[in-house]
Structures are given as C-alpha cells and as structure tokens.
Amino acid sequence: MGFNSIRCFSSNSILSLFILFSCFFGLCYMYDELGYNSFTLSSFSYPRTTLKPFDLRYIRVDLPSWFSSMSIALNSDVELDAVSLKKAPESALPVICFRDGSPPLPDVSNIFLNDSVLFPLSNGSFGGIQALQNVEQCFAMQKNITMKLTNEQISPGAWYFGLFNGIGPTRTQSKMIVRGPAYSFSANITVEGCTTTTMWGQYCNQTVDQLSCIPLYGYFPAGSFSGVKSYNQTNKNMFSCKNSLETSCLGDGEPKVYSLDVVGVAEELTIMAADIRYNVSAANNNGNISGINLMCFARHGAIPSATEYDYSSNISEAPLSISSPKVGRWYITILPVNISNILGGTQNTAVKVCYSMESQVLQCPIGKAGSNCIWERYALQTVLRRDSNPFESYYLPVSEKLFSNSANFPLEPLASNSSYGGKPDDSWTYFILDIPRGAAGGNIHIRLTSDARIDYEVYTRFGGLPSLNNWDYYYANTTRSSDGSMFFKLYNSSREKVDFYILYAREGTWGFGLRYLNISGSASKDQTIMSVSLERCPKRCSSHGECRVSFDASGLTSYSFCSCDRRHGGFDCSVEIVSHQGHIWQSICLIASNAAAVFPAFWALRRKALAEWVVFTCSGISSGLYHACDVGTWCALTYNVLQFMDFWLSFMAVVSTFVYLATIDEVFKRALHTAVAILTALMAATKATRSSNIFLVVAIGALGLLIGWLIEISTNYWPFSFSIGCSLNMPERWQNIKGWFENLIHTLFRRFRWGFMLAGFTSLAMAAISWKLETSESYWIWHSVWHVTIYTSSFFFLCSKAKTINNENQRRTDGNYELTRQDSFSRGERVG
C-alpha cells in the first residue's frame, strides 16, 4: 500500500479558502466571550411537522472533521409526565433516537425500553461515542429539548435523529384503521466549526499538533525507542508520523494533544516516546527519571482525556500498540503524572518533562493482512443489481483466483494457506468492502453454505479488520453469535448454513474476517459458498409485506422499511401478530357483518323506494368486497376502487335514510339524491378515512331532510302561511299561528312511529360507541358491530315512517285536511 494511505496535514490553505467563501455567503465568524472564534458550518431548520400514529421521520446531520459543536433545539406538543410515560404502551409512545453513522431502528430490540428511554434527555445522556458506535440511544419525546454536543463528546461524520410516534412490532403492520394521538414538532440544528485545523474543543481553545507522515525504510537504531518491535521491511509498509517540533516539554498534569489520520486499513498503530528527561531547570535534581509516568491516551474521532479514551498506556515504560486501528482520525493526549512525587515531593512549576514523540503505522502489502502479513486479504468489488432499489448490489472479490461473475463465490480458492504460530485453527481470510455515501439505510447480507459442515467463523468490524478480541458482530456457531444485538439479525443458521444481516450498516469501510476451523486436523474437501450483498429489506420482508424506500429530511440518505400485511409486523415482517385462525375469524366478522344491509334494503324494496333499495344493496355488497380485500382474502377490484365505493355508498346510505323521511315528490327526491351524490363522492375521493367525515355526512343528511320539509311546507301549507301574513288582527294572527303549530306537531306524531324512531336512535348510539372504541388492535370486532348497528339503525328509521302519510295529500285535495279547513273558515269570516 502506497504512501497515500496515510493522510498528511497540509490543508490549511484549503480550509482558509473554504472559510473565505463561507463568509462571502454569510457564514461569518462568531466570537465568544473568551475570545475564541468559530463559524457556522451549517444551520438546518425543520418546519412544523405532524407525526401521525406509527409514523416516523429521520434527520441527518453531517459533522466535518473540524466541527466544534452541534446545537439541537427541538420543540413539540408532547405532554408526558413520568407517571403517564410509564403507563403508556409502546405502540403509543413518542420516542426520539440518536445514532452515529446510520438511521436508528428501535423496533429490533426492546433492550432500550428498560433503561434510558424512561429518563429525561440531556447533554449528560451522552457519555461518549463508545456508547453510540454500534447501538443507539432512545429517549421519550419531550415538549422542549435543547442540547449542545461538542467534539469532545461525539465524533465527526453522519449523525441521525429518528422521531417515532409509537414503536414495537405493530408499527409496520398494515392496519385497517389508524387511530391514536398525533404530535407535531419543529427542529433547529446548528453546527459550529473551528476556524483553523490546529484548534479544537467546544470553544476552539485547545491546540492540536498535527502529525505528518513519511515512509520509513529501515530499522530503528538500537535503543532509540524503548520496546519498539523490529519489523521485516520486505513484507510490511511502515510510516513514521511526527510533528514539526522534535522535543516537547510538559509540566505536571499539563496535557498535549496530537492528531493523526489513518485512511487505509492498517495492522498496527504504535505510539512511543524517546529521550525522556527533565528540562534544564531540573537538571540538578537527583530524582529517578526512570519512574516518570508519561501517560498516553488515544481515542478515535474525539479528543481523549483521563476519563474518556479508547486506549491508554504509560509510554515512558513501553509503547502503546493498537492492533487494527480504525480508519479515520485518531487523537493522542500525552499527560505527565505525579512529577512532584518523583522529585521527592517538591513543588516546582518550572520542572517539566521533555520527550520526543513518534507514531508509527504498520500496513501490510496489498492483498495481505494479519500481524505477520501472512493471511490473504481481498477487496470486494460492487456490482449493482439491475431493476432494483437504489444501492442494492452484491460484492465479488477482486482476485485472479476467481473467474465467476455470480453473486455466490467459493471460499476455498481464496482461503489463506498459512496459520500463525503453527496452529491449524488460527488461519484467517479477510474481505474489505465500502458502503457508499447515502446507503446507510441498507443492510449487509452475509451467507455461507456447505454440503456437509461449515468450518468458518465470521467476524465483522466497521473501520478496520476484526480479530478474536476486536469485533462488532460475529457468528461462531448456532449457540455463539451476536444474535440479540440491536443491529444483528440471524436467520435459519445450522451446521450447513450461515445467514445473517447487519441492519442499517454505517457508511464507510467494513472488514470481514473468516477464521478457519480445522476441527478434524485434516484438510476439508467440502466446498463452502459465500455471498455478500447490500439489500434493502431483510429477507424481502419475509414474504409478508412490501419493501418500500424513502429518504431522510435532507434527501441525502435513502432508507428502506417493510410495510407488512394484516397478520405480521416487526422491522422484517417476521412477527406474527394475528394467527391464521384469528385472521379467518376477523375476515368472517368484517365481511359477514355487512349482511345487516339486507334489513334496510328489504324494507325499501317493500315500500317501493327503489333508489334507497339500490343504495343499501350496493353499500352492503361494496363494503363486504372492500373488507375482503382489506384483510387480504380476495380483491375483486383494485384496493383504491373498492375503498372509494365502500365509503361513497356508505355516505349515500346515511343521507338516503334522511331524505326518505321527508314526504316530497319523486322529482325533488331525485334532485336531492343527485346533489348529495356529488358531495359524498368528493368526500370519498379526498381523504375518505378521516374521522370528521362521519359528522359531515350526518350534517348533509340533516340538511337534506330539512330541505325536504321546507319543500313540503312550501307546497302544502303556502296558502295558509299567506293568510297568516295578510291578517291584520293580532290576536287572530297569534291564534292562527298557535293552531298551525299544534296541527304541525300533531301531523309529525302521526307521520312517524316513535317506537321505531327510539329504536333507531338507540342503535345509532351503539354505532357511535362502537366507532369510538375502535383501535388498531380491536378494529375487527368493533367495526363489525358498527356494520350491524348502523344498518339496523337505518332499518328502524325507515320503519318509523308511517303509512298514513300517503293519505294526507289526498285528504287535502278532498277539502278534509284540517289545516286547509281552518284556513278556509278564517277567510270566510274575513269576507263576511
């Protein structure tokens, strides 16, 4: 591997040019009270957004290597106290999750529900990047969340925020109805950066010395660095990284920070110190300098301290060696400790410890790996799949030993033939692949198959090569694996097959190590086939759902998710929520309950109300067909057509019941039916499932009934109303009005059968109660009750219309209608 593997720091001019353009576009410097300067790298404002039940949103924030802090201000209308939070079911729990490198996915494991999610979110919730590299942190949503995370707490790269309105297996289940509390939120995220790469920290007040690297050709002089290994340069590449100052002097407890970028896959990072001594002012001191504690703390992605670090060692005694260091930026802190104790307890601020610090990066040649560079390493080439979702691909090793273009390749031609230390079971073969930018919402799929027995263990690690002591996920056998980890999913594994996914894999370099197990002590003749692919939905949603692709708020990352059927849920639709027998009963209830439409249809046909008979008959049939398709039994037409017909005819059935109660000519009824058909069709075509439609339909039906009564009054009672208006005698006018109202009430009592009317209102109240009790889990039973009660109420209302209504018009024509007679007598008296 060439010199370009290690990035040398010479980008000050580039950064200055970037800052110049940033100021040109309005991103100018900001100076705090302490005199340290920073500038706004990016500012993102997420508008007010409503999350419906079981809905989610992802927000991606990119943090460059020179960022100083990230500020988050999130406002929502969530009102949850500690008591209601513990009582709330997970399906209705608003949650916010954070993850480094890829979108969070809280539905895989419920481990987090027992700890951090029930505690308030604050800056102290983030103990460092170690807790967020392979896991996520989730917290209950709060009304106001304000945080400021610095580069001392989190690492550069892509960070994801996930907001969920309800979690658990039912989140991805396809539901007949979605009801529950919704909440809205808005967010403002600002990223600040230091003006120079030599400054670091929250206030850009910490100086970081940048180490420049050069190839090292030759051995170290004897005794120059204590404890340094001698490497055979014929099969290894060594790079020496130093700062511009050869010697540094530090006081007791005075830290000094260095930075180093490891771009390529390395085998070892060694940090050492030489020429350790006191400064000139302490030369006359007879203290034992061999007892100096020069502590070294190393951390990937953030500045280490005595409390937050990845590796530590007293490099005055032996170098700090880091096996398989991760690709990226490393920070190194040197800290002298207890100098006064070594000098006999004297306190002298002029006494300093001087040293020369150097870091070395060991890399194997191309195609080799391991501490002795004897094992095989292959780069995996990306092969995009045709006619597939974005970023779906499979990987093939780049090697002359393999000539197959298939997604499956044999392992034996690629396996390492050497073992370390002569142990037959200590032979490794490594593969390296890259997940491209924007593909963090995909899943790495690893499969191994063999005719007899698989003699390999699989170890994976992000950012470097895995080992027995350093891995992110692994599979050894059916009893030893990372199964149960948050982003590791094992499927159908046995002695002959290994099948697992790394969910929502992070962008960047991934290393896979296959450890060969020679249990029998002799070479195995069984062929092992391996496949590595980047897929969207695990197991294609287990054949119980549809894989869908969406984008985060920035549009930079595409993520996949499963939309499961009625019976299944979970992130991969593998969780059976409703059993097969339960699904049959639900289907029967939802479909058969529409048979209640026979009652109002039969009565309408008996009364020769043909329009109402057609509406009720078609409403029952369309509702049965819609629910048969909705539960996944059978779809006579497309789902959208069936849904429109069901809601439209249901709306028409309700309105037709009201119109039927008005005694008007068929001409006016046809006009009313046409008008309400247009209105209800528009409602069914636009947001048919909204709850407010039921009130709109009742209002339209009541309006239709009122219009029918007005038409009836205007045609039947107009002469009488005119005579009242023309009467000049006030007592006589009030007497006529009183008589008119008494006769009208008497007519209403004779027009309806109030026993059926009371039964209709009772049934309608039961329908309203069942509609109110409907939830995603109990929808099938309460909606079936709704079908029966709503059709039954229509039947009772139709029956409440008395037969004598048809005789009233005839009586009025014969001159026997009471209101007409009274009107005639009044006019006769006025003429006389």
mmCIF file of C-alpha atoms in Angstrom, residues 389-562:
data_model
loop_
_atom_site.group_PDB
_atom_site.id
_atom_site.type_symbol
_atom_site.label_atom_id
_atom_site.label_comp_id
_atom_site.label_asym_id
_atom_site.label_seq_id
_atom_site.Cartn_x
_atom_site.Cartn_y
_atom_site.Cartn_z
ATOM 1 C CA ASN A 389 -33.954 -0.343 -5.476
ATOM 2 C CA PRO A 390 -31.211 2.292 -5.037
ATOM 3 C CA PHE A 391 -27.831 0.960 -3.854
ATOM 4 C CA GLU A 392 -28.886 -2.690 -3.992
ATOM 5 C CA SER A 393 -25.812 -4.644 -5.084
ATOM 6 C CA TYR A 394 -23.682 -7.699 -4.471
ATOM 7 C CA TYR A 395 -19.928 -7.929 -3.937
ATOM 8 C CA LEU A 396 -17.276 -10.052 -5.642
ATOM 9 C CA PRO A 397 -13.625 -10.482 -4.598
ATOM 10 C CA VAL A 398 -11.055 -8.848 -6.837
ATOM 11 C CA SER A 399 -8.706 -11.768 -7.424
ATOM 12 C CA GLU A 400 -7.139 -13.724 -10.244
ATOM 13 C CA LYS A 401 -8.053 -16.894 -8.359
ATOM 14 C CA LEU A 402 -11.735 -16.360 -9.071
ATOM 15 C CA PHE A 403 -13.330 -16.102 -12.513
ATOM 16 C CA SER A 404 -17.014 -16.298 -11.597
ATOM 17 C CA ASN A 405 -19.391 -13.351 -12.074
ATOM 18 C CA SER A 406 -22.072 -14.959 -9.947
ATOM 19 C CA ALA A 407 -23.173 -13.374 -6.683
ATOM 20 C CA ASN A 408 -22.039 -16.580 -4.958
ATOM 21 C CA PHE A 409 -18.331 -17.435 -4.909
ATOM 22 C CA PRO A 410 -16.360 -20.348 -3.407
ATOM 23 C CA LEU A 411 -14.150 -19.692 -0.401
ATOM 24 C CA GLU A 412 -11.564 -22.468 -0.771
ATOM 25 C CA PRO A 413 -9.608 -20.867 -3.662
ATOM 26 C CA LEU A 414 -9.396 -17.641 -1.657
ATOM 27 C CA ALA A 415 -8.636 -19.060 1.794
ATOM 28 C CA SER A 416 -5.296 -18.397 3.468
ATOM 29 C CA ASN A 417 -2.948 -21.386 3.382
ATOM 30 C CA SER A 418 -0.819 -20.225 6.295
ATOM 31 C CA SER A 419 -1.508 -20.336 10.014
ATOM 32 C CA TYR A 420 0.010 -18.160 12.697
ATOM 33 C CA GLY A 421 2.220 -19.890 15.243
ATOM 34 C CA GLY A 422 1.684 -23.268 13.611
ATOM 35 C CA LYS A 423 -1.877 -23.556 14.918
ATOM 36 C CA PRO A 424 -4.122 -25.170 12.300
ATOM 37 C CA ASP A 425 -7.204 -23.416 13.658
ATOM 38 C CA ASP A 426 -5.658 -19.926 13.570
ATOM 39 C CA SER A 427 -5.904 -19.078 9.893
ATOM 40 C CA TRP A 428 -7.802 -16.020 8.706
ATOM 41 C CA THR A 429 -9.084 -14.703 5.392
ATOM 42 C CA TYR A 430 -10.167 -11.060 5.189
ATOM 43 C CA PHE A 431 -12.545 -9.135 2.932
ATOM 44 C CA ILE A 432 -12.904 -5.356 2.705
ATOM 45 C CA LEU A 433 -15.946 -3.531 1.316
ATOM 46 C CA ASP A 434 -17.207 0.047 1.255
ATOM 47 C CA ILE A 435 -20.766 1.201 1.920
ATOM 48 C CA PRO A 436 -21.257 4.308 -0.264
ATOM 49 C CA ARG A 437 -22.486 7.644 0.984
ATOM 50 C CA GLY A 438 -26.265 7.750 1.201
ATOM 51 C CA ALA A 439 -26.686 3.971 1.533
ATOM 52 C CA ALA A 440 -26.750 3.815 5.333
ATOM 53 C CA GLY A 441 -30.373 2.669 5.201
ATOM 54 C CA GLY A 442 -29.371 -0.641 3.598
ATOM 55 C CA ASN A 443 -28.494 -3.993 5.143
ATOM 56 C CA ILE A 444 -25.371 -6.115 4.635
ATOM 57 C CA HIS A 445 -26.377 -9.716 3.969
ATOM 58 C CA ILE A 446 -23.820 -12.492 4.592
ATOM 59 C CA ARG A 447 -24.492 -16.103 3.614
ATOM 60 C CA LEU A 448 -22.316 -19.217 3.820
ATOM 61 C CA THR A 449 -23.493 -22.631 2.630
ATOM 62 C CA SER A 450 -21.779 -26.011 2.547
ATOM 63 C CA ASP A 451 -22.728 -29.535 1.592
ATOM 64 C CA ALA A 452 -21.560 -31.029 4.878
ATOM 65 C CA ARG A 453 -20.244 -28.636 7.522
ATOM 66 C CA ILE A 454 -19.124 -25.021 7.615
ATOM 67 C CA ASP A 455 -15.610 -24.774 9.028
ATOM 68 C CA TYR A 456 -15.530 -20.994 9.343
ATOM 69 C CA GLU A 457 -16.323 -18.400 11.971
ATOM 70 C CA VAL A 458 -17.329 -14.943 10.704
ATOM 71 C CA TYR A 459 -16.266 -11.696 12.398
ATOM 72 C CA THR A 460 -17.161 -8.194 11.200
ATOM 73 C CA ARG A 461 -15.891 -4.774 12.187
ATOM 74 C CA PHE A 462 -16.531 -1.258 10.985
ATOM 75 C CA GLY A 463 -13.473 0.784 10.120
ATOM 76 C CA GLY A 464 -10.874 -1.968 10.365
ATOM 77 C CA LEU A 465 -10.042 -5.657 10.370
ATOM 78 C CA PRO A 466 -11.682 -7.811 13.044
ATOM 79 C CA SER A 467 -9.955 -10.248 15.369
ATOM 80 C CA LEU A 468 -10.899 -12.549 18.230
ATOM 81 C CA ASN A 469 -10.577 -9.638 20.650
ATOM 82 C CA ASN A 470 -11.828 -6.785 18.489
ATOM 83 C CA TRP A 471 -15.079 -7.118 16.535
ATOM 84 C CA ASP A 472 -18.508 -5.515 16.214
ATOM 85 C CA TYR A 473 -20.551 -8.596 15.262
ATOM 86 C CA TYR A 474 -19.667 -12.249 14.933
ATOM 87 C CA TYR A 475 -21.017 -15.703 14.234
ATOM 88 C CA ALA A 476 -19.175 -18.756 15.583
ATOM 89 C CA ASN A 477 -21.876 -21.434 15.660
ATOM 90 C CA THR A 478 -25.565 -21.885 16.403
ATOM 91 C CA THR A 479 -25.003 -21.124 20.109
ATOM 92 C CA ARG A 480 -22.291 -18.436 19.922
ATOM 93 C CA SER A 481 -23.060 -15.298 17.926
ATOM 94 C CA SER A 482 -24.138 -11.683 18.225
ATOM 95 C CA ASP A 483 -27.774 -12.728 17.890
ATOM 96 C CA GLY A 484 -29.753 -10.439 20.147
ATOM 97 C CA SER A 485 -27.623 -7.397 19.344
ATOM 98 C CA MET A 486 -29.553 -4.377 18.193
ATOM 99 C CA PHE A 487 -28.375 -4.386 14.571
ATOM 100 C CA PHE A 488 -27.509 -8.047 14.026
ATOM 101 C CA LYS A 489 -30.204 -10.422 12.785
ATOM 102 C CA LEU A 490 -29.551 -14.150 12.399
ATOM 103 C CA TYR A 491 -31.762 -16.287 10.146
ATOM 104 C CA ASN A 492 -32.010 -20.072 9.690
ATOM 105 C CA SER A 493 -28.452 -20.939 10.640
ATOM 106 C CA SER A 494 -27.220 -24.505 11.102
ATOM 107 C CA ARG A 495 -24.071 -26.564 10.633
ATOM 108 C CA GLU A 496 -24.513 -26.360 6.866
ATOM 109 C CA LYS A 497 -25.715 -22.770 6.590
ATOM 110 C CA VAL A 498 -24.967 -19.315 7.982
ATOM 111 C CA ASP A 499 -27.349 -16.482 7.145
ATOM 112 C CA PHE A 500 -27.315 -13.114 8.912
ATOM 113 C CA TYR A 501 -27.834 -9.400 8.308
ATOM 114 C CA ILE A 502 -26.113 -6.295 9.620
ATOM 115 C CA LEU A 503 -29.021 -3.865 9.747
ATOM 116 C CA TYR A 504 -28.718 -0.275 8.565
ATOM 117 C CA ALA A 505 -24.972 -0.597 8.020
ATOM 118 C CA ARG A 506 -22.906 2.556 8.517
ATOM 119 C CA GLU A 507 -21.335 4.343 5.592
ATOM 120 C CA GLY A 508 -17.639 3.652 5.159
ATOM 121 C CA THR A 509 -15.210 0.729 5.283
ATOM 122 C CA TRP A 510 -16.233 -2.658 6.686
ATOM 123 C CA GLY A 511 -13.856 -5.525 7.382
ATOM 124 C CA PHE A 512 -14.903 -9.194 7.397
ATOM 125 C CA GLY A 513 -12.685 -11.889 8.814
ATOM 126 C CA LEU A 514 -13.291 -15.613 8.271
ATOM 127 C CA ARG A 515 -11.465 -17.778 10.784
ATOM 128 C CA TYR A 516 -10.836 -21.276 9.520
ATOM 129 C CA LEU A 517 -11.640 -24.106 11.958
ATOM 130 C CA ASN A 518 -9.784 -27.314 11.223
ATOM 131 C CA ILE A 519 -11.530 -29.477 13.790
ATOM 132 C CA SER A 520 -10.503 -32.810 12.336
ATOM 133 C CA GLY A 521 -6.890 -31.757 11.793
ATOM 134 C CA SER A 522 -7.001 -32.618 8.099
ATOM 135 C CA ALA A 523 -7.906 -30.521 5.101
ATOM 136 C CA SER A 524 -11.640 -30.454 4.423
ATOM 137 C CA LYS A 525 -12.805 -31.362 0.923
ATOM 138 C CA ASP A 526 -16.222 -29.737 1.383
ATOM 139 C CA GLN A 527 -16.798 -26.620 -0.693
ATOM 140 C CA THR A 528 -18.141 -23.532 1.049
ATOM 141 C CA ILE A 529 -20.051 -20.948 -0.959
ATOM 142 C CA MET A 530 -20.205 -17.347 0.253
ATOM 143 C CA SER A 531 -22.253 -14.348 -0.828
ATOM 144 C CA VAL A 532 -22.065 -10.736 0.325
ATOM 145 C CA SER A 533 -24.733 -8.262 -0.743
ATOM 146 C CA LEU A 534 -26.253 -4.924 0.176
ATOM 147 C CA GLU A 535 -30.019 -5.329 0.325
ATOM 148 C CA ARG A 536 -32.923 -3.133 1.202
ATOM 149 C CA CYS A 537 -35.358 -5.102 3.347
ATOM 150 C CA PRO A 538 -34.164 -8.203 5.269
ATOM 151 C CA LYS A 539 -35.493 -11.451 3.798
ATOM 152 C CA ARG A 540 -37.626 -9.369 1.411
ATOM 153 C CA CYS A 541 -39.962 -8.633 4.332
ATOM 154 C CA SER A 542 -40.232 -12.394 4.995
ATOM 155 C CA SER A 543 -42.774 -12.660 2.144
ATOM 156 C CA HIS A 544 -45.339 -10.975 4.392
ATOM 157 C CA GLY A 545 -45.074 -7.413 3.225
ATOM 158 C CA GLU A 546 -43.821 -4.901 0.719
ATOM 159 C CA CYS A 547 -40.381 -3.283 0.775
ATOM 160 C CA ARG A 548 -40.525 0.484 0.417
ATOM 161 C CA VAL A 549 -37.812 3.114 0.080
ATOM 162 C CA SER A 550 -37.882 6.665 1.382
ATOM 163 C CA PHE A 551 -35.447 9.494 2.127
ATOM 164 C CA ASP A 552 -34.490 11.395 5.241
ATOM 165 C CA ALA A 553 -35.300 15.080 5.679
ATOM 166 C CA SER A 554 -32.129 16.209 3.901
ATOM 167 C CA GLY A 555 -32.648 13.857 0.974
ATOM 168 C CA LEU A 556 -29.069 12.574 1.317
ATOM 169 C CA THR A 557 -29.845 9.104 2.664
ATOM 170 C CA SER A 558 -32.312 6.569 1.345
ATOM 171 C CA TYR A 559 -33.637 4.053 3.830
ATOM 172 C CA SER A 560 -35.828 1.024 3.378
ATOM 173 C CA PHE A 561 -38.640 -0.288 5.523
ATOM 174 C CA CYS A 562 -41.226 -3.031 5.392
#
